[in-house]
Coordinates of C-alpha atoms in Angstrom, one line a residue:
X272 CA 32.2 -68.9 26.2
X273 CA 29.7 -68.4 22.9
X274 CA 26.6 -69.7 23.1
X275 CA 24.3 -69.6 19.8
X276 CA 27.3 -67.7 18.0
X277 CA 26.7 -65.0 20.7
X278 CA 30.8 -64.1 22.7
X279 CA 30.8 -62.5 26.1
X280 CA 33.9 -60.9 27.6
X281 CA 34.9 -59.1 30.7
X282 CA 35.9 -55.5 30.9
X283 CA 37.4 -54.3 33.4
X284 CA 37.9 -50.3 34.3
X285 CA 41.5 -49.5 35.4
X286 CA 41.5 -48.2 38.7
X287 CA 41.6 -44.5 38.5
X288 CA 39.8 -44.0 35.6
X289 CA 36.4 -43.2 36.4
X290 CA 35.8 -40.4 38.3
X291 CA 35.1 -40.8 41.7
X292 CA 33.7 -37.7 43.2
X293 CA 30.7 -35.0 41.7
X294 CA 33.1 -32.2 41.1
X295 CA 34.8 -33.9 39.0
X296 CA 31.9 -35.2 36.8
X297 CA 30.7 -31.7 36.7
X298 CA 34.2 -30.5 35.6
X299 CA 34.3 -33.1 32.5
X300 CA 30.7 -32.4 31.7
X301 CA 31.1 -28.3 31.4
X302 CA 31.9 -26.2 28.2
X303 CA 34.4 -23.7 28.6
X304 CA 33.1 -20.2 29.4
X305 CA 32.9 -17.3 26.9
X306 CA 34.6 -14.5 27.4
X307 CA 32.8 -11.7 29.5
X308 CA 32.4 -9.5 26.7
X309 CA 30.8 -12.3 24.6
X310 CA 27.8 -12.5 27.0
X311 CA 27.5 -8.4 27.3
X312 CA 27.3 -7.9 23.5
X313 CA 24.6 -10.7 23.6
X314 CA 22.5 -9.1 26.0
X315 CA 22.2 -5.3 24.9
X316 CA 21.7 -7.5 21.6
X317 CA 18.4 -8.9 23.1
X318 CA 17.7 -5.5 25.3
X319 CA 18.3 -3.8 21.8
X320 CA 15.6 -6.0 19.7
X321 CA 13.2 -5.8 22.2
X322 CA 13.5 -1.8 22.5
X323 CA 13.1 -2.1 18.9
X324 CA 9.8 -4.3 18.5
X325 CA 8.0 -1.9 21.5
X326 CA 9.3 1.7 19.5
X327 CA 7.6 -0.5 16.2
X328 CA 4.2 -1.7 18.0
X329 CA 4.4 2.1 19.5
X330 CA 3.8 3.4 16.1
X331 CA 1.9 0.8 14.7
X332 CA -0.7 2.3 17.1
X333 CA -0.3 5.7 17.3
X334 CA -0.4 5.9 13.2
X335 CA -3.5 3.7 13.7
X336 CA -2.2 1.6 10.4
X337 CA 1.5 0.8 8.6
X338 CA 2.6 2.1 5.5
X339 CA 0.8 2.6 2.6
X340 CA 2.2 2.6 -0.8
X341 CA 1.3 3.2 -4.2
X342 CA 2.8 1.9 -7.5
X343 CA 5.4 2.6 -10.1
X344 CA 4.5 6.0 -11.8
X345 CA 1.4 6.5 -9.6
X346 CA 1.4 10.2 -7.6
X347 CA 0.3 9.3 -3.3
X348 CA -1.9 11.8 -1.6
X349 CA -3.6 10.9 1.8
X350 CA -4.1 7.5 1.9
X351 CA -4.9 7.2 -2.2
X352 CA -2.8 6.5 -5.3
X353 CA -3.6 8.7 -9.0
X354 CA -2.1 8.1 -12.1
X355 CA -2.4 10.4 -14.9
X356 CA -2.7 9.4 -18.5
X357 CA -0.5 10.7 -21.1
X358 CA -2.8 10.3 -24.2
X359 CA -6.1 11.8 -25.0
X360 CA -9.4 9.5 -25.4
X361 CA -13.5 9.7 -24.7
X362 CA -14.5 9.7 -21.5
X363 CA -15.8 5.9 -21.6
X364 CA -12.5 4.7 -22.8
X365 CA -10.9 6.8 -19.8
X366 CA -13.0 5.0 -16.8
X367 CA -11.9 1.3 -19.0
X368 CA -8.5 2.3 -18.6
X369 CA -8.4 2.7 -14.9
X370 CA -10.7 -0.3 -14.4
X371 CA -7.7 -2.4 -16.3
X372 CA -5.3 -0.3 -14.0
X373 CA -7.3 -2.0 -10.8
X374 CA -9.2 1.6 -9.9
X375 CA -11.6 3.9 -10.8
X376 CA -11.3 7.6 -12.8
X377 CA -10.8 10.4 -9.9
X378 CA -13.6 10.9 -7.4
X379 CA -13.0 14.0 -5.8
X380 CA -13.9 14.2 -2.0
X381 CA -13.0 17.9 -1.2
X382 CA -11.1 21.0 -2.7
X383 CA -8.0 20.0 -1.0
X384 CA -8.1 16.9 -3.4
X385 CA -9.1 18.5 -6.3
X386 CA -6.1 21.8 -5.8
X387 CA -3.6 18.3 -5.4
X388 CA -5.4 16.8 -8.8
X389 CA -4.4 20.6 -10.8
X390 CA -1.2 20.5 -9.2
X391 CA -0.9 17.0 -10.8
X392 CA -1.9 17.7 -14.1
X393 CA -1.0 21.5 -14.4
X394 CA -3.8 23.0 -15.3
X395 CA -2.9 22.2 -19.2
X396 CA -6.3 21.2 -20.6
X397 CA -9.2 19.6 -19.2
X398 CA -8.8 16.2 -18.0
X399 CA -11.8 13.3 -17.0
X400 CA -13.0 12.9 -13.8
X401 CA -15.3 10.1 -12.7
X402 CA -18.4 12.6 -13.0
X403 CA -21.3 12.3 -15.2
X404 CA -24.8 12.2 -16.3
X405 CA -26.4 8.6 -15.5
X406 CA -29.9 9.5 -16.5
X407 CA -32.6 11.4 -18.4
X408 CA -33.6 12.9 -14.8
X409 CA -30.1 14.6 -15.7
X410 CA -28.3 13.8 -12.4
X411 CA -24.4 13.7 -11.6
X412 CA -23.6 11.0 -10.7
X413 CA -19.5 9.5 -9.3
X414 CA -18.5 6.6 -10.6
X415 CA -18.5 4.9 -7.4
X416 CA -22.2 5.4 -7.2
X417 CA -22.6 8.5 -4.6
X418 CA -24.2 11.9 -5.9
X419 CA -22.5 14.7 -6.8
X420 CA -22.2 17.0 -3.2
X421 CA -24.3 20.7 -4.9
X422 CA -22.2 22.1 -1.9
X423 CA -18.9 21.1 -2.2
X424 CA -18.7 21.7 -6.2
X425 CA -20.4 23.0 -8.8
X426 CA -20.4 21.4 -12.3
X427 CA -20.6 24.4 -15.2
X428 CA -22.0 23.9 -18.7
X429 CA -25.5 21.9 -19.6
X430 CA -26.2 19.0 -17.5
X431 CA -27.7 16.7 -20.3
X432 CA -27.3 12.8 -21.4
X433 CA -24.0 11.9 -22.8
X434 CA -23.1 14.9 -20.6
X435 CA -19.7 14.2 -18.4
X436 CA -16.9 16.3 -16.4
X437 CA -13.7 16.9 -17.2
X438 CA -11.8 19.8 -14.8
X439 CA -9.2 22.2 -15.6
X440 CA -8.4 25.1 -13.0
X441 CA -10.3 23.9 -10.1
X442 CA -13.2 24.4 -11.6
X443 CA -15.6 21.1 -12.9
X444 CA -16.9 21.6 -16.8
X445 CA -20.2 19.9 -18.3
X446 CA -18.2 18.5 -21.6
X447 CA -19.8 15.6 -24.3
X448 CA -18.2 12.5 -23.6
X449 CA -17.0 12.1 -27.1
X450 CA -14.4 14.9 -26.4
X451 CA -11.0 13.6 -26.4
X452 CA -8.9 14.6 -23.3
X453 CA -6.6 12.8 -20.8
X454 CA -7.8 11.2 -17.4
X455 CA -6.7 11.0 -13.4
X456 CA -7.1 7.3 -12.0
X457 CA -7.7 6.6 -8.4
X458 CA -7.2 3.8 -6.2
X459 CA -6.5 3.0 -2.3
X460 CA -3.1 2.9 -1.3
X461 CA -1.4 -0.5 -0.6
X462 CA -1.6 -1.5 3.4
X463 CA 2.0 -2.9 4.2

């Protein structure tokens, strides 16, 4: 009968066609089960990436940090990056060319670093380090700030203004900073 355009019917289940016990609901409710093998292969998969992350967080903390990289055409030793120009220019226009390049023109720290800067360059001419005179009290100063260390190296030639070092076999020369020679840039290594 409709009422308000609305029609109701009747519907009747045939008998037989519902099921009438659990088992069977649980039957046409299931998936079918994969193969043995399919659920092996998926657990050494998870046992496998998880005996990967812990070997990963292992050395992540016996290295005490990750990877560190340098760039393109840049030499890595210890944890620092050097690049080593190929054309000849004063010593100012050196230390503006590694400031462009992100870094700074070579601080040395010991002679291990300095024997790795000569292997670098090949002990061809003198080449600019970030050494020189800052003052009229006539004292070498990095360009990072810090005094040069009387006991680690010794600078030979004059120590006066417009004064700056340039090395060439392991040894660090008093030159004039209008000389033209190459340079070594320095920068940290890239964290990854």
């Amino acid at each position: 009968m409709a009422e308000d355009g609305v029609i109701y019917t009747y519907l009747a289940h045939p008998a037989g066609s519902l099921p009438s016990d659990t088992s069977a609901l649980a039957q046409h409710h299931t998936c079918p089960q994969c193969p043995l093998w399919h659920r092996i292969a998926l657990w050494v998969g998870w046992a496998g990436n998880i005996v990967l992350l812990g070997a990963v967080l292992v050395l992540a903390v016996l290295e005490g940090s990750g990877c560190k990289l340098c760039p393109r055409h840049w030499a890595p030793y210890r944890d620092k990056c050097y690049w080593f120009s190929e054309e000849n220019e004063y010593w100012s226009r050196g230390r503006d060319d590694c400031s462009w390049r992100g870094s700074h023109l070579l601080v040395i720290q010991d002679q291990e670093e300095l024997e790795f800067t000569q292997n670098l360059t090949g002990n061809q001419n003198p080449v600019w380090i970030g050494l020189n005179i800052t003052s009229q009290r006539k004292n070498w100063t990095w360009v990072d700030g810090s005094p040069l260390n009387q006991t680690l190296f010794t600078v030979s030639g004059p120590a006066e203004e417009n004064s700056c070092a340039a090395v060439k076999k392991n040894q660090i020369k008093s030159e004039i900073c209008n000389t033209h020679y190459k340079w070594i840039c320095q920068k940290e290594a890239v964290l990854i």
